[in-house]
Coordinates of C-alpha atoms and ligand atoms in Angstrom, one line a residue:
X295 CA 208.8 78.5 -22.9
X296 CA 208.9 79.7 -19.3
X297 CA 205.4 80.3 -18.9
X298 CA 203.7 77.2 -21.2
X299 CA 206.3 74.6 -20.3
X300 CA 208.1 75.1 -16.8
X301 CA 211.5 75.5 -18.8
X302 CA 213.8 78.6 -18.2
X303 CA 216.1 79.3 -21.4
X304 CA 218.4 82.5 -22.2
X305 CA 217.4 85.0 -24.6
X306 CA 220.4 85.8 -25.8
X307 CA 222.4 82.4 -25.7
X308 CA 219.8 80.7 -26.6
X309 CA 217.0 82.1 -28.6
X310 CA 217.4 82.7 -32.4
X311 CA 214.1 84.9 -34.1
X312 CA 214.0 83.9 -38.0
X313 CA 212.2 84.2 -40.8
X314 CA 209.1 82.0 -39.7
X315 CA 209.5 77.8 -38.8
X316 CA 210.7 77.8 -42.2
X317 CA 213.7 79.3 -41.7
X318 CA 214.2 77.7 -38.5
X319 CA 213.9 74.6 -39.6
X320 CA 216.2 75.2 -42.5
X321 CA 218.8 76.5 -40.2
X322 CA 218.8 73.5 -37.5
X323 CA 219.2 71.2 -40.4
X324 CA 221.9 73.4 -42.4
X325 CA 224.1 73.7 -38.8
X326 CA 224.0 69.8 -37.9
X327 CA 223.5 68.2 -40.8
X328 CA 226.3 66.9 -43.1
X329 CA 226.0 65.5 -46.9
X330 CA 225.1 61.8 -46.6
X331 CA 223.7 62.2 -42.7
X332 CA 220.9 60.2 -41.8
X333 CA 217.8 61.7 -40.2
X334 CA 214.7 59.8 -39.2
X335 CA 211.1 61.4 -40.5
X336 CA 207.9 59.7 -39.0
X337 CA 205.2 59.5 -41.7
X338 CA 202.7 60.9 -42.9
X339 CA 205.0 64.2 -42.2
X340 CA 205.2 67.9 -43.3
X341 CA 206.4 67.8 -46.7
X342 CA 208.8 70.6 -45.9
X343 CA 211.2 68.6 -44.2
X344 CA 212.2 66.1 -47.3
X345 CA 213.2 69.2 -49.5
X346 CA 214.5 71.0 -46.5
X347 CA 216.6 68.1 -45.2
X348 CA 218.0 67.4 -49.4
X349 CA 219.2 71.1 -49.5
X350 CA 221.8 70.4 -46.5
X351 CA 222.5 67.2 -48.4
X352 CA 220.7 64.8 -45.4
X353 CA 219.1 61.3 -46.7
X354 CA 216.2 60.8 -44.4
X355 CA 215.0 57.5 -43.3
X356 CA 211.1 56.6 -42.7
X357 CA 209.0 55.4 -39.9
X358 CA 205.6 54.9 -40.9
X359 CA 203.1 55.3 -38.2
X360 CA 199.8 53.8 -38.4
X361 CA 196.1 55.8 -38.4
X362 CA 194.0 55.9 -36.6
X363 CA 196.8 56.3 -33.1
X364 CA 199.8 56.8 -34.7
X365 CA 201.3 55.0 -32.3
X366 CA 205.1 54.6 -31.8
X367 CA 206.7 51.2 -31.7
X368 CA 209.7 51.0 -29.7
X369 CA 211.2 47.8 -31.7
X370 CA 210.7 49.7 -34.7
X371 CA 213.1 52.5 -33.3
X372 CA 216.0 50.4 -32.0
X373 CA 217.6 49.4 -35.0
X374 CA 217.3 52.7 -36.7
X375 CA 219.1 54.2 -34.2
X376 CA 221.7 51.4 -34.2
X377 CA 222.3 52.0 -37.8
X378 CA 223.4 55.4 -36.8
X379 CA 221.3 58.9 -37.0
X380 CA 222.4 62.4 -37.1
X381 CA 219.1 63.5 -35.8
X382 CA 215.5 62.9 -35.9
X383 CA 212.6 65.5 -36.6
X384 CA 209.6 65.2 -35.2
X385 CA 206.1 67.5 -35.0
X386 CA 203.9 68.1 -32.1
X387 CA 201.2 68.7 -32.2
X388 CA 201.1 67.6 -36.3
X389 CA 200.6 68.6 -39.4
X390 CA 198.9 66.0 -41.0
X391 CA 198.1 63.3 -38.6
X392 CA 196.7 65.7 -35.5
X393 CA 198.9 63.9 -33.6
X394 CA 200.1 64.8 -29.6
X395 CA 203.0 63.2 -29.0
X396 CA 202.6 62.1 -25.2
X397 CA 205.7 62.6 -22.3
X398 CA 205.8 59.2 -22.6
X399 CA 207.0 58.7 -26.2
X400 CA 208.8 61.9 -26.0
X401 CA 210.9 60.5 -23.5
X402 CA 211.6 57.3 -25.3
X403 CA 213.0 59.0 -28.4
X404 CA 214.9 61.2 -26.1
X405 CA 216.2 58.0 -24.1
X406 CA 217.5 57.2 -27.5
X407 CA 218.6 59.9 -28.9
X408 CA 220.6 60.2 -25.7
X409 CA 222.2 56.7 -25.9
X410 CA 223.1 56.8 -29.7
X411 CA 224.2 60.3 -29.5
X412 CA 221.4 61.7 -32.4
X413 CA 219.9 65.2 -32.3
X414 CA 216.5 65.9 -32.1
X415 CA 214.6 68.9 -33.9
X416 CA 210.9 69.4 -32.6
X417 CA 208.8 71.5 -35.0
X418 CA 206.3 72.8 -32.7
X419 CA 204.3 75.4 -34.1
X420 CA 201.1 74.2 -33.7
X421 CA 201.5 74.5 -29.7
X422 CA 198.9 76.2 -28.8
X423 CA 195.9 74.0 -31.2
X424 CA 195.6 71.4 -29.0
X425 CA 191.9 69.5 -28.1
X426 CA 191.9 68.4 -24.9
X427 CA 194.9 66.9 -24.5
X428 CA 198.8 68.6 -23.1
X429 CA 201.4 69.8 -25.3
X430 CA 205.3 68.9 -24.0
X431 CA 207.8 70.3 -25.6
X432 CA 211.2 68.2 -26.1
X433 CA 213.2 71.1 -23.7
X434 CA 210.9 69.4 -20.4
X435 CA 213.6 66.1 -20.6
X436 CA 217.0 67.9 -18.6
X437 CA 219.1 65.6 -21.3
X438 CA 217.7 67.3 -24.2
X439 CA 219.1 70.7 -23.6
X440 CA 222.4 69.5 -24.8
X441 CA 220.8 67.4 -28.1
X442 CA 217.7 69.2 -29.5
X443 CA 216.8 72.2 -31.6
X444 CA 213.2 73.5 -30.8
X445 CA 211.4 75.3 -33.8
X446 CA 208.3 77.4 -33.5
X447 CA 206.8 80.3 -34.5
X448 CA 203.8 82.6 -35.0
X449 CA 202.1 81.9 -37.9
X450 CA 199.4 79.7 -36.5
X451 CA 199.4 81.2 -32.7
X452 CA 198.5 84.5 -34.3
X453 CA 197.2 83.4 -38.0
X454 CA 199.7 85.9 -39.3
X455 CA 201.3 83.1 -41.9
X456 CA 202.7 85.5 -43.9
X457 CA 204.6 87.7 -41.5
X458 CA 207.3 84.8 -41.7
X459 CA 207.9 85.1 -38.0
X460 CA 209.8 82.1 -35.7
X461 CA 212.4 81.2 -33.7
X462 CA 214.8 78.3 -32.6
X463 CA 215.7 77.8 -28.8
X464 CA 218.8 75.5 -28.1
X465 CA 222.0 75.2 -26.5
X466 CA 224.6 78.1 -26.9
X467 CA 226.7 75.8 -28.9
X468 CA 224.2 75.0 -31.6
X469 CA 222.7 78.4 -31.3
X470 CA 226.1 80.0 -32.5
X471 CA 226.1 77.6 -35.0
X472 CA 222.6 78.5 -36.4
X473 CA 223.3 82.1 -36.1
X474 CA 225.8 81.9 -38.0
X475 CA 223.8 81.0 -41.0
X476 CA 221.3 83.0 -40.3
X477 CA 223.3 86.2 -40.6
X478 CA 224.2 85.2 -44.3
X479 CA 220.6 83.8 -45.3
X480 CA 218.3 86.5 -43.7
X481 CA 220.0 88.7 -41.6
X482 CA 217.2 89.3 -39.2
X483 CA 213.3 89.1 -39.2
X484 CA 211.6 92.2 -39.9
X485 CA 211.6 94.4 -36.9
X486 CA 208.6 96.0 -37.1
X487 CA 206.6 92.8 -37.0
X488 CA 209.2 91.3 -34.0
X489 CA 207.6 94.3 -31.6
X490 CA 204.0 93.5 -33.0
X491 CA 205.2 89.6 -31.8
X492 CA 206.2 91.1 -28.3
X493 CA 202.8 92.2 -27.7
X494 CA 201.0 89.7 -29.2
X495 CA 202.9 87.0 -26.2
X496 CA 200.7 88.9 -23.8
X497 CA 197.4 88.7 -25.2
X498 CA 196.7 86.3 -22.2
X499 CA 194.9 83.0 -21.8
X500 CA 191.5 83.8 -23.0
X501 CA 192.5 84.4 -26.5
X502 CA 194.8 81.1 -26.5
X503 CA 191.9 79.5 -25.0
X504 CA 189.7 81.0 -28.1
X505 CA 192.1 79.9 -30.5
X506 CA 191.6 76.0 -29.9
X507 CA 187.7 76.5 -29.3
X508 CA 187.5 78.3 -33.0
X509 CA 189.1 75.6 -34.2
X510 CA 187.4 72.9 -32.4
X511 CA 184.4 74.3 -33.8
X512 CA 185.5 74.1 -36.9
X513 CA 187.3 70.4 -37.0
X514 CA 183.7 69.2 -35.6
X515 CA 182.0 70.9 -38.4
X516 CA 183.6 68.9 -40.8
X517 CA 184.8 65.9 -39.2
X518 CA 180.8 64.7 -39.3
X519 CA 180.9 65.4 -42.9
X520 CA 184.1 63.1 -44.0
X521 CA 182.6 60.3 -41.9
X522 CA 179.2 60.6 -43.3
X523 CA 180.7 60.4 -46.9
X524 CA 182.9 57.4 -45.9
X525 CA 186.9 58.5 -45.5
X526 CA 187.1 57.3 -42.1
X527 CA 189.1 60.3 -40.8
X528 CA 191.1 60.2 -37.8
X529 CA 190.0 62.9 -35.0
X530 CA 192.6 65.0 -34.6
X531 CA 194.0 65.9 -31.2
X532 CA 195.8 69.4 -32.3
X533 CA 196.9 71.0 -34.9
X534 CA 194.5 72.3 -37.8
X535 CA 194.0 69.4 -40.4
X536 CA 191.8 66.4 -40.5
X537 CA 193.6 62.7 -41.8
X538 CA 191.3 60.2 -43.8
X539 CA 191.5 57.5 -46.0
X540 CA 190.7 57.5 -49.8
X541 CA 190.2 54.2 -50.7
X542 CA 186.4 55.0 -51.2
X543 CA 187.7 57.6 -53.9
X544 CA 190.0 56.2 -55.7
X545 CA 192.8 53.4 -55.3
X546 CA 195.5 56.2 -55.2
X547 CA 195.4 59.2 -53.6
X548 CA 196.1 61.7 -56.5
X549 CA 193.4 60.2 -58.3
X550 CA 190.7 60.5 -55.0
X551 CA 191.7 64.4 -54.9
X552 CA 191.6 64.9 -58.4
X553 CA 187.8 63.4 -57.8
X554 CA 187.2 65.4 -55.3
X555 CA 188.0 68.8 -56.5
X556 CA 186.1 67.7 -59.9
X557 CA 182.4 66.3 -58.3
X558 CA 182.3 68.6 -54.9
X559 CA 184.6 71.4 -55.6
X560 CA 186.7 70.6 -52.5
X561 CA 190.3 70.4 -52.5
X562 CA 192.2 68.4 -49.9
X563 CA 195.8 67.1 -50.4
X564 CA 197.0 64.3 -51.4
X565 CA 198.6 61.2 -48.9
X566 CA 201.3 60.7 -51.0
X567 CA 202.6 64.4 -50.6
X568 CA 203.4 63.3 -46.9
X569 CA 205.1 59.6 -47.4
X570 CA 208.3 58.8 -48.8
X571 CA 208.8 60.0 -52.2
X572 CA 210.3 56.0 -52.9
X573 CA 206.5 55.0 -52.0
X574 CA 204.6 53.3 -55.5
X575 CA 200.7 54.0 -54.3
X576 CA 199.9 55.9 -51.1
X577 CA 196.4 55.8 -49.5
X578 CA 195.0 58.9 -47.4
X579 CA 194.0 62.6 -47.6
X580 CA 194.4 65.9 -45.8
X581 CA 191.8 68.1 -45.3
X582 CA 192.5 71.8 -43.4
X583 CA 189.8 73.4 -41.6
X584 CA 191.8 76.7 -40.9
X585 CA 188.6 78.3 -43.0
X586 CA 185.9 80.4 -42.6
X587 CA 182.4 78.5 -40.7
X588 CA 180.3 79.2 -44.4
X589 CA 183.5 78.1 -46.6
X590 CA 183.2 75.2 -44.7
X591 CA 179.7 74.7 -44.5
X592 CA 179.3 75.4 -48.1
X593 CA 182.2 72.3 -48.5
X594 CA 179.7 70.4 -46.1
X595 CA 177.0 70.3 -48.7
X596 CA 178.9 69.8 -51.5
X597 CA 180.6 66.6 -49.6
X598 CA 177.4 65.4 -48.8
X599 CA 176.0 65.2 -52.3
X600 CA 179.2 62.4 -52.6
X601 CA 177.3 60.1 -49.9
Ligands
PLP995 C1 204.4 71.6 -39.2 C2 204.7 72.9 -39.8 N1 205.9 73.4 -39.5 C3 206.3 74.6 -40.0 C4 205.4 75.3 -40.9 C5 205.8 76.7 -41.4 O1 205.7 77.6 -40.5 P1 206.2 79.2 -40.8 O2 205.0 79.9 -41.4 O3 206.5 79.7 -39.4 O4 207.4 79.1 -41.7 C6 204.1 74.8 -41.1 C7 203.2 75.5 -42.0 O5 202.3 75.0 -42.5 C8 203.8 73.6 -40.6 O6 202.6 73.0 -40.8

């Protein structure tokens, strides 16, 4: 946090390692969130947080934002927020859209948050897949050390997913109260892997900087592809997924998966998986690129035979 974003925060106040994002997540909402809460989710979002946010008994409400800029509309946000929130959860970079959330929106959402009193968790795992642009995180804005819950972790910095490695960093107060849970859900994350972490943090810039090139290389194999064939996808700016439409598939987005995996073998995941459950028929895909250059090549083709 010191070294990628400017901002100096305590290890030991303020720093909670867990049981990957997952459990980080699960522990921000668990500590804040009471039964009947409100918590505003910008759509498309990672499913996780609808199931995550019903187990500590929170009713989230939706902004959509709109492909292909996903961009936020401050009229929009104003009378959510006068409703009344608990908190709001957002993702940057993210899983589905690609999206970066700029300083500038960051700070309006923290201008709000701070006026109405509403906590803000930022899932930023994906920090270090970015495509050009800058990732903030929340913990930049001097309010937001009193009001928000940063969750990351290492799954994706070090594409070891299933070491279940993260952490929270927040204010002593709400780190206490995470802890707390943490202790009777988990205990602690496996040591071993922790030191293995600790070593990792010092592999330096050039691998970071490898990271995001693999994976450039990768998005801009397929990205051609899913425009060739017609889905209109949305160039992502971080983050390892590609967002397209599916209205050339099928009317529904079940139903354009289901037709894909069937006539080119390719599985992406449904819209609807990322949009509020209430939603009748949700339009879009998700495509991951976090794959081997020949599994996605060998996708290429088989995509291409749909043109
Ligand atoms: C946005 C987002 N947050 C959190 C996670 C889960 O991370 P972890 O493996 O650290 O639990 C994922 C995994 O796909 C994700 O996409």
């Amino acid at each position: 946090m010191q070294r990628e974003q400017g901002v100096v925060v305590d290890p030991d106040g303020e720093v909670t390692v867990c049981c990957g994002a997952t459990e980080g997540l699960n522990l921000a909402l668990m500590a804040l969130i009471d039964p009947g809460d409100r918590v505003l989710i910008f759509e498309p979002f990672y499913e996780n947080y609808i199931p995550n946010l019903a187990t500590a008994g929170g009713c989230p409400v939706f902004v959509t934002l709109e492909p292909p800029a996903w961009t936020l509309h401050p009229e929009v946000l104003l009378p959510i927020f006068e409703q009344g929130l608990k908190a709001v959860i957002i993702n940057t970079p993210a899983n589905p859209t690609g999206k970066v959330w700029t300083m500038a929106e960051l700070q309006l959402l923290a201008d709000l948050c701070d006026r109405f009193g509403v906590y803000i968790i930022t899932d930023e795992i994906y920090e270090y897949i970015l495509y050009g642009g800058t990732h903030h995180s929340i913990l930049k804005i001097p309010a937001m050390r009193e009001r928000a819950i940063v969750v990351n972790g290492f799954s994706k910095t070090f594409c070891v997913t299933g070491w279940r490695l993260g952490y929270t960093i927040a204010n002593p107060e709400l780190t206490a109260a995470m802890r707390r849970i943490h202790d009777f859900l988990t205990i602690c994350a496996p040591t071993p892997l922790q030191h293995a972490a600790v070593m990792a943090m010092d592999f330096g810039e050039a691998y970071f900087a490898r990271l995001a090139a693999d994976y450039q290389r990768k998005r801009d194999i397929l990205f051609p592809v899913l425009e060739r064939i017609g889905l209109s996808p949305v160039l992502p700016q971080g983050a390892y997924y590609i967002w397209t439409d599916s209205a050339v598939l099928a009317p529904e987005s079940n139903a354009a998966a289901f037709r894909l995996a069937q006539e080119a073998k390719v599985a992406a995941v449904p819209g609807n998986c990322f949009s509020d459950p209430g939603r009748a028929a949700v339009s879009g895909l998700r495509f991951c690129f976090a794959k081997k250059d020949t599994t996605l090549q060998a996708a290429a083709e088989n995509l291409l035979r749909l043109a």
